[in-house]
Tab-separated table of C-alpha atoms in Angstrom:
chain	number	residue	atom	x	y	z
A	1	UNK	CA	13.441	-10.335	5.273
A	2	UNK	CA	13.275	-7.583	7.894
A	3	UNK	CA	10.363	-7.567	10.306
A	4	UNK	CA	7.983	-4.679	9.770
A	5	UNK	CA	8.408	-1.780	12.162
A	6	UNK	CA	5.493	-0.421	14.129
A	7	UNK	CA	5.809	2.862	12.226
A	8	UNK	CA	5.393	1.131	8.875
A	9	UNK	CA	2.311	-0.771	10.106
A	10	UNK	CA	0.756	2.430	11.447
A	11	UNK	CA	1.691	4.232	8.244
A	12	UNK	CA	-0.049	1.612	6.165
A	13	UNK	CA	-3.190	1.937	8.259
A	14	UNK	CA	-3.113	5.711	7.793
A	15	UNK	CA	-3.418	5.188	4.058
A	16	UNK	CA	-6.797	3.507	4.390
A	17	UNK	CA	-7.996	6.242	6.725
A	18	UNK	CA	-7.377	8.578	3.790
A	19	UNK	CA	-8.972	6.130	1.337
A	20	UNK	CA	-12.100	5.995	3.465
A	21	UNK	CA	-12.428	9.763	3.404
A	22	UNK	CA	-13.314	9.263	-0.252
A	23	UNK	CA	-15.026	5.894	-0.407
A	24	UNK	CA	-16.797	5.626	2.978
A	25	UNK	CA	-18.214	9.129	2.729
A	26	UNK	CA	-19.655	8.254	-0.666
A	27	UNK	CA	-20.948	4.852	0.442
A	28	UNK	CA	-22.682	6.182	3.544
A	29	UNK	CA	-24.000	9.555	2.456
A	30	UNK	CA	-23.843	10.138	-1.294
A	31	UNK	CA	-27.278	8.632	-1.952
A	32	UNK	CA	-28.776	10.696	0.887
A	33	UNK	CA	-27.054	13.790	-0.497
A	34	UNK	CA	-28.247	13.217	-4.057
A	35	UNK	CA	-31.871	12.578	-3.052
A	36	UNK	CA	-32.357	14.895	-0.051
A	37	UNK	CA	-30.014	17.803	-0.835
A	38	UNK	CA	-29.323	17.886	-4.567
A	39	UNK	CA	-32.898	16.899	-5.413
A	40	UNK	CA	-31.971	14.102	-7.838
A	41	UNK	CA	-34.644	11.413	-8.249
A	42	UNK	CA	-33.889	8.140	-6.463
A	43	UNK	CA	-33.969	6.010	-9.628
A	44	UNK	CA	-31.672	8.432	-11.473
A	45	UNK	CA	-29.283	8.478	-8.497
A	46	UNK	CA	-29.271	4.677	-8.440
A	47	UNK	CA	-28.407	4.457	-12.119
A	48	UNK	CA	-25.635	6.994	-11.573
A	49	UNK	CA	-24.115	4.979	-8.720
A	50	UNK	CA	-24.161	1.753	-10.691
A	51	UNK	CA	-22.738	3.375	-13.853
A	52	UNK	CA	-19.993	5.121	-11.886
A	53	UNK	CA	-18.913	1.906	-10.173
A	54	UNK	CA	-18.868	-0.025	-13.437
A	55	UNK	CA	-16.643	2.725	-14.836
A	56	UNK	CA	-14.569	2.519	-11.649
A	57	UNK	CA	-14.040	-1.200	-12.193
A	58	UNK	CA	-12.452	-0.478	-15.570
A	59	UNK	CA	-10.309	2.323	-14.128
A	60	UNK	CA	-9.051	-0.122	-11.468
A	61	UNK	CA	-7.983	-2.601	-14.155
A	62	UNK	CA	-6.274	0.190	-16.097
A	63	UNK	CA	-4.513	1.341	-12.920
A	64	UNK	CA	-3.332	-2.219	-12.280
A	65	UNK	CA	-1.791	-2.372	-15.735
A	66	UNK	CA	-0.092	0.993	-15.198
A	67	UNK	CA	1.318	-0.159	-11.853
A	68	UNK	CA	2.671	-3.411	-13.318
A	69	UNK	CA	4.362	-1.481	-16.132
A	70	UNK	CA	6.104	1.009	-13.847
A	71	UNK	CA	9.718	0.232	-12.990
A	72	UNK	CA	11.122	0.338	-9.484
A	73	UNK	CA	12.486	3.680	-8.317
A	74	UNK	CA	14.418	4.739	-5.238
A	75	UNK	CA	10.969	5.216	-3.646
A	76	UNK	CA	9.836	1.750	-4.700
A	77	UNK	CA	7.217	0.741	-7.242
A	78	UNK	CA	3.976	1.707	-5.492
A	79	UNK	CA	4.666	4.478	-2.989
A	80	UNK	CA	5.172	7.294	-5.534
A	81	UNK	CA	1.489	7.031	-6.518
A	82	UNK	CA	0.429	7.932	-2.975
A	83	UNK	CA	1.930	11.389	-3.353
A	84	UNK	CA	-1.033	12.245	-5.605
A	85	UNK	CA	-3.635	11.226	-3.038
A	86	UNK	CA	-4.862	14.786	-2.679
A	87	UNK	CA	-6.468	14.630	-6.148
A	88	UNK	CA	-9.395	12.272	-5.362
A	89	UNK	CA	-9.903	14.042	-2.032
A	90	UNK	CA	-10.273	17.445	-3.682
A	91	UNK	CA	-12.550	16.017	-6.364
A	92	UNK	CA	-14.582	14.354	-3.603
A	93	UNK	CA	-15.358	17.786	-2.218
A	94	UNK	CA	-16.718	18.766	-5.642
A	95	UNK	CA	-19.015	15.720	-5.698
A	96	UNK	CA	-20.875	17.020	-2.648
A	97	UNK	CA	-21.462	20.434	-4.220
A	98	UNK	CA	-24.074	19.863	-6.927
A	99	UNK	CA	-25.141	23.336	-8.208
A	100	UNK	CA	-28.721	24.536	-8.040
A	101	UNK	CA	-29.613	24.111	-11.704
A	102	UNK	CA	-32.007	22.322	-14.029
A	103	UNK	CA	-32.450	18.569	-13.316
A	104	UNK	CA	-30.501	17.505	-16.411
A	105	UNK	CA	-27.650	19.863	-15.563
A	106	UNK	CA	-27.507	18.530	-11.996
A	107	UNK	CA	-27.342	14.972	-13.239
A	108	UNK	CA	-24.621	15.785	-15.786
A	109	UNK	CA	-22.549	17.509	-13.099
A	110	UNK	CA	-23.000	14.515	-10.781
A	111	UNK	CA	-21.891	12.053	-13.472
A	112	UNK	CA	-18.810	14.089	-14.399
A	113	UNK	CA	-17.564	14.794	-10.880
A	114	UNK	CA	-18.151	11.285	-9.545
A	115	UNK	CA	-16.556	9.760	-12.635
A	116	UNK	CA	-13.423	11.876	-12.118
A	117	UNK	CA	-13.268	10.799	-8.474
A	118	UNK	CA	-13.428	7.144	-9.542
A	119	UNK	CA	-10.563	7.623	-12.002
A	120	UNK	CA	-8.295	9.497	-9.583
A	121	UNK	CA	-9.092	7.148	-6.703
A	122	UNK	CA	-8.091	4.070	-8.740
A	123	UNK	CA	-4.662	5.540	-9.488
A	124	UNK	CA	-4.018	5.903	-5.749
A	125	UNK	CA	-5.937	3.007	-4.210
A	126	UNK	CA	-4.636	0.197	-6.455
A	127	UNK	CA	-0.930	0.838	-5.730
A	128	UNK	CA	-1.805	1.333	-2.070
A	129	UNK	CA	-3.340	-2.131	-1.961
A	130	UNK	CA	-0.323	-3.644	-3.715
A	131	UNK	CA	1.939	-2.459	-0.892
A	132	UNK	CA	0.945	-5.442	1.291
A	133	UNK	CA	2.504	-7.948	-1.087
A	134	UNK	CA	5.571	-5.756	-1.579
A	135	UNK	CA	6.244	-5.090	2.097
A	136	UNK	CA	6.364	-8.709	3.319
A	137	UNK	CA	5.610	-12.348	2.473
A	138	UNK	CA	5.151	-13.405	6.096
A	139	UNK	CA	1.494	-14.411	6.778
A	140	UNK	CA	1.533	-13.000	10.311
A	141	UNK	CA	2.959	-9.687	9.131
A	142	UNK	CA	0.371	-9.520	6.367
A	143	UNK	CA	-2.298	-10.073	9.007
A	144	UNK	CA	-0.885	-7.106	10.934
A	145	UNK	CA	-1.078	-4.926	7.832
A	146	UNK	CA	-4.618	-6.094	7.072
A	147	UNK	CA	-5.620	-5.274	10.630
A	148	UNK	CA	-3.980	-1.853	10.431
A	149	UNK	CA	-5.782	-1.152	7.170
A	150	UNK	CA	-9.092	-2.097	8.740
A	151	UNK	CA	-8.473	0.098	11.770
A	152	UNK	CA	-7.469	3.023	9.555
A	153	UNK	CA	-10.673	2.811	7.560
A	154	UNK	CA	-12.619	2.358	10.777
A	155	UNK	CA	-11.229	5.596	12.218
A	156	UNK	CA	-12.750	7.550	9.351
A	157	UNK	CA	-15.986	5.575	9.599
A	158	UNK	CA	-16.168	6.447	13.295
A	159	UNK	CA	-15.960	10.161	12.510
A	160	UNK	CA	-18.741	9.778	9.961
A	161	UNK	CA	-20.904	7.784	12.369
A	162	UNK	CA	-20.243	9.688	15.608
A	163	UNK	CA	-20.081	13.232	14.277
A	164	UNK	CA	-21.639	13.567	10.831
A	165	UNK	CA	-24.692	11.275	11.004
A	166	UNK	CA	-26.150	12.861	14.196
A	167	UNK	CA	-25.814	16.311	12.624
A	168	UNK	CA	-27.705	15.155	9.551
A	169	UNK	CA	-30.399	13.491	11.653
A	170	UNK	CA	-30.841	16.632	13.754
A	171	UNK	CA	-32.122	18.519	10.723
A	172	UNK	CA	-29.082	20.739	10.223
A	173	UNK	CA	-28.035	22.379	6.966
A	174	UNK	CA	-26.839	19.295	5.076
A	175	UNK	CA	-25.029	21.245	2.373
A	176	UNK	CA	-23.015	23.213	4.906
A	177	UNK	CA	-22.179	20.033	6.836
A	178	UNK	CA	-20.883	18.295	3.713
A	179	UNK	CA	-18.933	21.387	2.663
A	180	UNK	CA	-17.009	21.548	5.938
A	181	UNK	CA	-16.541	17.770	6.045
A	182	UNK	CA	-15.127	17.322	2.536
A	183	UNK	CA	-12.790	20.306	2.757
A	184	UNK	CA	-11.432	19.059	6.095
A	185	UNK	CA	-10.989	15.558	4.675
A	186	UNK	CA	-9.092	16.946	1.677
A	187	UNK	CA	-6.514	18.574	3.943
A	188	UNK	CA	-6.124	15.808	6.526
A	189	UNK	CA	-6.296	12.991	3.989
A	190	UNK	CA	-3.510	14.453	1.864
A	191	UNK	CA	-1.207	14.463	4.898
A	192	UNK	CA	-2.123	10.861	5.698
A	193	UNK	CA	-1.262	9.709	2.172
A	194	UNK	CA	2.093	11.478	2.467
A	195	UNK	CA	2.740	9.754	5.800
A	196	UNK	CA	1.994	6.346	4.258
A	197	UNK	CA	4.376	7.009	1.380
A	198	UNK	CA	7.174	7.993	3.740
A	199	UNK	CA	6.661	5.326	6.429
A	200	UNK	CA	6.211	2.188	4.316
A	201	UNK	CA	9.082	0.315	2.694
A	202	UNK	CA	8.911	-2.169	-0.178
A	203	UNK	CA	11.050	-5.309	0.242
A	204	UNK	CA	9.576	-7.844	-2.217
A	205	UNK	CA	10.202	-7.276	-5.902
A	206	UNK	CA	9.156	-9.175	-9.012
A	207	UNK	CA	11.526	-11.089	-11.252
A	208	UNK	CA	10.236	-9.109	-14.232
A	209	UNK	CA	10.196	-5.328	-13.758
A	210	UNK	CA	7.688	-4.662	-16.549
A	211	UNK	CA	4.749	-6.980	-17.122
A	212	UNK	CA	3.348	-7.262	-20.650
A	213	UNK	CA	-0.393	-7.335	-21.331
A	214	UNK	CA	-0.186	-10.978	-22.421
A	215	UNK	CA	1.559	-11.926	-19.176
A	216	UNK	CA	-1.123	-10.107	-17.163
A	217	UNK	CA	-3.961	-11.836	-18.996
A	218	UNK	CA	-2.316	-15.239	-18.650
A	219	UNK	CA	-1.710	-14.651	-14.938
A	220	UNK	CA	-5.378	-13.791	-14.376
A	221	UNK	CA	-6.707	-16.618	-16.558
A	222	UNK	CA	-4.792	-19.300	-14.654
A	223	UNK	CA	-5.308	-17.878	-11.159
A	224	UNK	CA	-8.475	-19.756	-10.137
A	225	UNK	CA	-8.281	-18.795	-6.407
A	226	UNK	CA	-8.262	-15.112	-7.356
A	227	UNK	CA	-11.266	-15.510	-9.662
A	228	UNK	CA	-13.267	-17.380	-6.998
A	229	UNK	CA	-12.367	-14.745	-4.406
A	230	UNK	CA	-13.456	-11.953	-6.759
A	231	UNK	CA	-16.860	-13.491	-7.496
A	232	UNK	CA	-17.518	-14.186	-3.815
A	233	UNK	CA	-16.356	-10.691	-2.940
A	234	UNK	CA	-18.615	-8.903	-5.419
A	235	UNK	CA	-21.638	-10.742	-4.006
A	236	UNK	CA	-20.768	-10.005	-0.398
A	237	UNK	CA	-19.779	-6.387	-0.995
A	238	UNK	CA	-23.004	-5.731	-2.916
A	239	UNK	CA	-25.013	-6.803	0.100
A	240	UNK	CA	-22.743	-5.101	2.612
A	241	UNK	CA	-22.841	-1.828	0.666
A	242	UNK	CA	-26.629	-2.010	0.497
A	243	UNK	CA	-26.682	-2.375	4.283
A	244	UNK	CA	-24.443	0.670	4.677
A	245	UNK	CA	-26.347	2.821	2.203
A	246	UNK	CA	-29.721	1.880	3.704
A	247	UNK	CA	-28.778	2.110	7.374
A	248	UNK	CA	-29.492	5.831	7.751
A	249	UNK	CA	-32.887	5.392	6.061
A	250	UNK	CA	-33.571	2.287	8.196
A	251	UNK	CA	-32.834	3.956	11.518
A	252	UNK	CA	-34.643	7.168	10.613
A	253	UNK	CA	-37.667	5.960	8.645
A	254	UNK	CA	-38.284	2.412	9.953
A	255	UNK	CA	-37.246	2.512	13.615
A	256	UNK	CA	-37.556	6.294	14.109
A	257	UNK	CA	-34.306	6.018	16.049
A	258	UNK	CA	-31.665	7.974	14.176
A	259	UNK	CA	-30.111	8.540	17.611
A	260	UNK	CA	-28.906	4.927	17.354
A	261	UNK	CA	-26.552	5.767	14.475
A	262	UNK	CA	-23.685	6.829	16.793
A	263	UNK	CA	-24.303	3.710	18.899
A	264	UNK	CA	-23.990	1.523	15.801
A	265	UNK	CA	-20.832	3.389	14.841
A	266	UNK	CA	-19.443	2.688	18.324
A	267	UNK	CA	-20.177	-1.031	18.056
A	268	UNK	CA	-18.504	-1.104	14.646
A	269	UNK	CA	-15.387	0.477	16.146
A	270	UNK	CA	-15.339	-1.990	19.041
A	271	UNK	CA	-15.967	-5.015	16.829
A	272	UNK	CA	-13.359	-4.076	14.250
A	273	UNK	CA	-10.671	-3.201	16.781
A	274	UNK	CA	-11.268	-6.491	18.586
A	275	UNK	CA	-11.183	-8.564	15.409
A	276	UNK	CA	-8.134	-6.751	14.046
A	277	UNK	CA	-6.212	-7.846	17.142
A	278	UNK	CA	-7.799	-11.270	17.618
A	279	UNK	CA	-8.083	-12.436	13.994
A	280	UNK	CA	-4.690	-14.210	13.792
A	281	UNK	CA	-5.821	-16.736	16.432
A	282	UNK	CA	-8.928	-18.137	14.667
A	283	UNK	CA	-7.085	-17.957	11.348
A	284	UNK	CA	-4.226	-20.023	12.788
A	285	UNK	CA	-6.721	-22.567	14.152
A	286	UNK	CA	-9.217	-22.903	11.277
A	287	UNK	CA	-7.652	-21.118	8.305
A	288	UNK	CA	-8.629	-17.976	6.402
A	289	UNK	CA	-11.234	-19.646	4.186
A	290	UNK	CA	-13.196	-21.149	7.083
A	291	UNK	CA	-13.244	-17.890	9.025
A	292	UNK	CA	-14.231	-15.986	5.848
A	293	UNK	CA	-17.168	-18.382	5.388
A	294	UNK	CA	-18.238	-18.022	9.012
A	295	UNK	CA	-18.191	-14.254	8.596
A	296	UNK	CA	-20.517	-14.474	5.586
A	297	UNK	CA	-22.953	-16.682	7.538
A	298	UNK	CA	-23.097	-14.063	10.294
A	299	UNK	CA	-24.207	-11.642	7.595
A	300	UNK	CA	-27.036	-13.996	6.599
A	301	UNK	CA	-28.320	-14.134	10.179
A	302	UNK	CA	-27.976	-10.390	10.636
A	303	UNK	CA	-29.818	-9.601	7.421
A	304	UNK	CA	-32.791	-11.760	8.402
A	305	UNK	CA	-33.010	-10.098	11.824
A	306	UNK	CA	-32.918	-6.600	10.315
A	307	UNK	CA	-35.647	-7.475	7.825
A	308	UNK	CA	-38.132	-9.038	10.268
A	309	UNK	CA	-37.528	-6.883	13.386
A	310	UNK	CA	-40.713	-4.974	14.325
A	311	UNK	CA	-40.359	-1.220	14.803
A	312	UNK	CA	-41.431	-1.728	18.418
A	313	UNK	CA	-38.477	-4.067	19.082
A	314	UNK	CA	-35.440	-1.971	18.190
A	315	UNK	CA	-33.160	-4.276	20.205
A	316	UNK	CA	-33.789	-7.057	17.669
A	317	UNK	CA	-32.907	-4.742	14.802
A	318	UNK	CA	-29.788	-3.622	16.676
A	319	UNK	CA	-28.788	-7.264	17.195
A	320	UNK	CA	-29.134	-7.855	13.455
A	321	UNK	CA	-27.033	-4.797	12.649
A	322	UNK	CA	-24.330	-5.965	15.088
A	323	UNK	CA	-24.229	-9.381	13.401
A	324	UNK	CA	-23.900	-7.640	10.044
A	325	UNK	CA	-21.047	-5.554	11.466
A	326	UNK	CA	-19.289	-8.694	12.715
A	327	UNK	CA	-19.704	-10.155	9.256
A	328	UNK	CA	-18.408	-7.050	7.487
A	329	UNK	CA	-15.328	-6.725	9.700
A	330	UNK	CA	-14.430	-10.423	9.481
A	331	UNK	CA	-14.750	-10.663	5.713
A	332	UNK	CA	-13.133	-7.269	5.172
A	333	UNK	CA	-10.014	-8.145	7.157
A	334	UNK	CA	-9.567	-11.541	5.520
A	335	UNK	CA	-10.191	-10.389	1.945
A	336	UNK	CA	-6.973	-8.378	1.827
A	337	UNK	CA	-4.949	-11.235	3.315
A	338	UNK	CA	-6.445	-13.703	0.826
A	339	UNK	CA	-5.697	-11.573	-2.238
A	340	UNK	CA	-2.062	-11.269	-1.165
A	341	UNK	CA	-1.901	-15.085	-1.098
A	342	UNK	CA	-3.173	-15.254	-4.685
A	343	UNK	CA	-0.170	-13.225	-5.818
A	344	UNK	CA	2.167	-16.043	-4.760
A	345	UNK	CA	-0.143	-18.607	-6.358
A	346	UNK	CA	0.007	-16.739	-9.669
A	347	UNK	CA	3.794	-16.413	-9.440
A	348	UNK	CA	4.138	-20.138	-8.713
A	349	UNK	CA	1.801	-20.997	-11.596
A	350	UNK	CA	3.223	-18.701	-14.292
A	351	UNK	CA	6.621	-17.531	-13.048
A	352	UNK	CA	5.443	-13.900	-13.203
A	353	UNK	CA	4.616	-11.832	-10.105
A	354	UNK	CA	1.721	-9.537	-11.075
A	355	UNK	CA	0.692	-7.656	-7.963
A	356	UNK	CA	-0.969	-4.710	-9.656
A	357	UNK	CA	-3.447	-6.566	-11.844
A	358	UNK	CA	-4.321	-9.047	-9.051
A	359	UNK	CA	-5.216	-6.318	-6.622
A	360	UNK	CA	-6.881	-4.278	-9.354
A	361	UNK	CA	-9.202	-7.127	-10.310
A	362	UNK	CA	-10.302	-7.620	-6.701
A	363	UNK	CA	-10.675	-3.872	-6.212
A	364	UNK	CA	-12.696	-3.676	-9.427
A	365	UNK	CA	-15.105	-6.373	-8.283
A	366	UNK	CA	-15.485	-4.639	-4.932
A	367	UNK	CA	-16.234	-1.344	-6.687
A	368	UNK	CA	-18.880	-3.126	-8.736
A	369	UNK	CA	-20.340	-4.473	-5.513
A	370	UNK	CA	-20.398	-1.000	-3.968
A	371	UNK	CA	-22.157	0.390	-7.014
A	372	UNK	CA	-24.629	-2.465	-7.210
A	373	UNK	CA	-25.340	-2.153	-3.469
A	374	UNK	CA	-26.027	1.564	-3.659
A	375	UNK	CA	-28.084	0.998	-6.799
A	376	UNK	CA	-30.169	-1.689	-5.070
A	377	UNK	CA	-31.052	0.720	-2.281
A	378	UNK	CA	-31.907	3.528	-4.698
A	379	UNK	CA	-34.077	1.279	-6.864
A	380	UNK	CA	-35.771	-0.105	-3.756
A	381	UNK	CA	-36.577	3.451	-2.655
A	382	UNK	CA	-37.961	4.214	-6.094
A	383	UNK	CA	-40.063	1.011	-6.042
A	384	UNK	CA	-41.454	1.930	-2.624
A	385	UNK	CA	-42.257	5.505	-3.778
A	386	UNK	CA	-39.910	7.023	-1.195
A	387	UNK	CA	-40.583	10.753	-0.765
A	388	UNK	CA	-37.748	12.808	0.710
A	389	UNK	CA	-40.254	15.508	1.718
A	390	UNK	CA	-42.310	13.250	3.980
A	391	UNK	CA	-41.647	13.035	7.699
A	392	UNK	CA	-43.233	9.569	7.833
A	393	UNK	CA	-42.864	7.180	4.878
A	394	UNK	CA	-45.689	5.029	3.478
A	395	UNK	CA	-45.831	1.259	4.009
A	396	UNK	CA	-44.311	0.310	0.649
A	397	UNK	CA	-41.352	2.637	1.236
A	398	UNK	CA	-40.775	1.131	4.690
A	399	UNK	CA	-40.894	-2.403	3.259
A	400	UNK	CA	-38.421	-1.408	0.525
A	401	UNK	CA	-36.003	0.005	3.105
A	402	UNK	CA	-36.287	-3.165	5.205
A	403	UNK	CA	-35.533	-5.340	2.182
A	404	UNK	CA	-32.586	-3.202	1.106
A	405	UNK	CA	-31.093	-3.123	4.612
A	406	UNK	CA	-31.614	-6.772	5.533
A	407	UNK	CA	-33.207	-9.276	3.175
A	408	UNK	CA	-31.141	-8.640	0.036
A	409	UNK	CA	-27.793	-8.437	1.907
A	410	UNK	CA	-28.594	-11.737	3.655
A	411	UNK	CA	-29.333	-13.502	0.376
A	412	UNK	CA	-26.162	-12.155	-1.232
A	413	UNK	CA	-24.001	-13.199	1.751
A	414	UNK	CA	-25.346	-16.740	1.416
A	415	UNK	CA	-24.492	-16.725	-2.294
A	416	UNK	CA	-20.947	-15.614	-1.398
A	417	UNK	CA	-20.593	-18.669	0.858
A	418	UNK	CA	-21.634	-20.988	-1.975
A	419	UNK	CA	-19.093	-19.475	-4.377
A	420	UNK	CA	-16.292	-19.540	-1.791
A	421	UNK	CA	-16.694	-23.316	-1.462
A	422	UNK	CA	-14.647	-23.559	-4.702
A	423	UNK	CA	-11.661	-21.737	-3.166
A	424	UNK	CA	-8.797	-24.258	-2.921
A	425	UNK	CA	-5.802	-22.145	-1.801
A	426	UNK	CA	-5.681	-23.176	1.859
A	427	UNK	CA	-3.122	-21.734	4.246
A	428	UNK	CA	-1.082	-24.940	4.219
A	429	UNK	CA	-1.078	-24.995	0.428
A	430	UNK	CA	0.031	-21.346	0.344
A	431	UNK	CA	2.949	-22.142	2.679
A	432	UNK	CA	4.051	-24.896	0.291
A	433	UNK	CA	3.951	-22.482	-2.666
A	434	UNK	CA	5.992	-19.847	-0.829
A	435	UNK	CA	8.612	-22.461	0.058
A	436	UNK	CA	8.746	-23.589	-3.562
A	437	UNK	CA	9.171	-20.008	-4.771
A	438	UNK	CA	11.994	-19.364	-2.314
A	439	UNK	CA	13.813	-22.488	-3.511
A	440	UNK	CA	13.713	-21.409	-7.172
């Protein structure tokens, strides 16, 4: 099998930069937009986020089935879907333009536009994720692709943290800021998806071009490593998404240091770039599962520090956020390498290579986690009687923000560690399965 070219690795990373223009913008700022700009009540916004992500989980599964049913073309099996990447980007711009109308009309508009984004995003993101398993079976090459994906998403996150967040904290016109941002992302992101489709090449095909529903169900039912990974992932992502959604509120309303947002974005860039390059070494020494577990435990420590840090000791809160960032980057990089391994396990177990439904199930659980995380923050704000019109929040609101940003994510990261203890597909076992598949 040909070694991946640098262009193909960069092209794959560009795809997640485009993905993040949809998903990271929503994760970081949609709750703030709904509550502070659109004027939607926090509890109603929380219910919307949870409902949309549950719907998104089902659209991911449906997209996985569609991908597994599609036959190979001269462009491959997955790349043609990326040519329609402009659709979720354009719809994303509509999400951040809730009209000035009656409360019920605003909420209906928000449900419809965000639901359409979830549907369109699944039909692009699921085949994008499947590209890893189709481009190579080499663990080191997959690690390169996972690192490139992480860096691509990080590039978009850096723009949001360095440029957008300070503008919002400075009291600018939020609606105008989001208008310019989403329109620019629609144009740039569409070009990035096109670049990914042209630069990446698929080399690994399945023995069966079209997978039946029964084969998909059987492959999922017998793939215990995938199921364990999905449960652990939904717990971790719920906490991690709560941290992301609450961070702006935490820095602004608890520490009164929204100026630290760009600093935190800078540390995230540095941490992720370092880990993307250095990750193969600890993985080679201790294995993906052990490093994944260590990453979750960093999240536990970080969450506790964020929760207990006094407002007068911002350095302690910053240390907790940095630990949470280390945790997020470590687990994020390894998750995509682990799910690729489960594809070979399922093929060895059943004789059927089902890339689409494997990735779709993991993506669906992660979408649930994102929705649950955003919902937790919104419900916490509602419990604490958060008032978007107040310059200084009351004590209950501050406590709710602390819990959403630190305590709950720490508890969920610990639960993810417990679940991951049942994961049995070690790196050495995966190498044995690959060798067995190649000898068939």
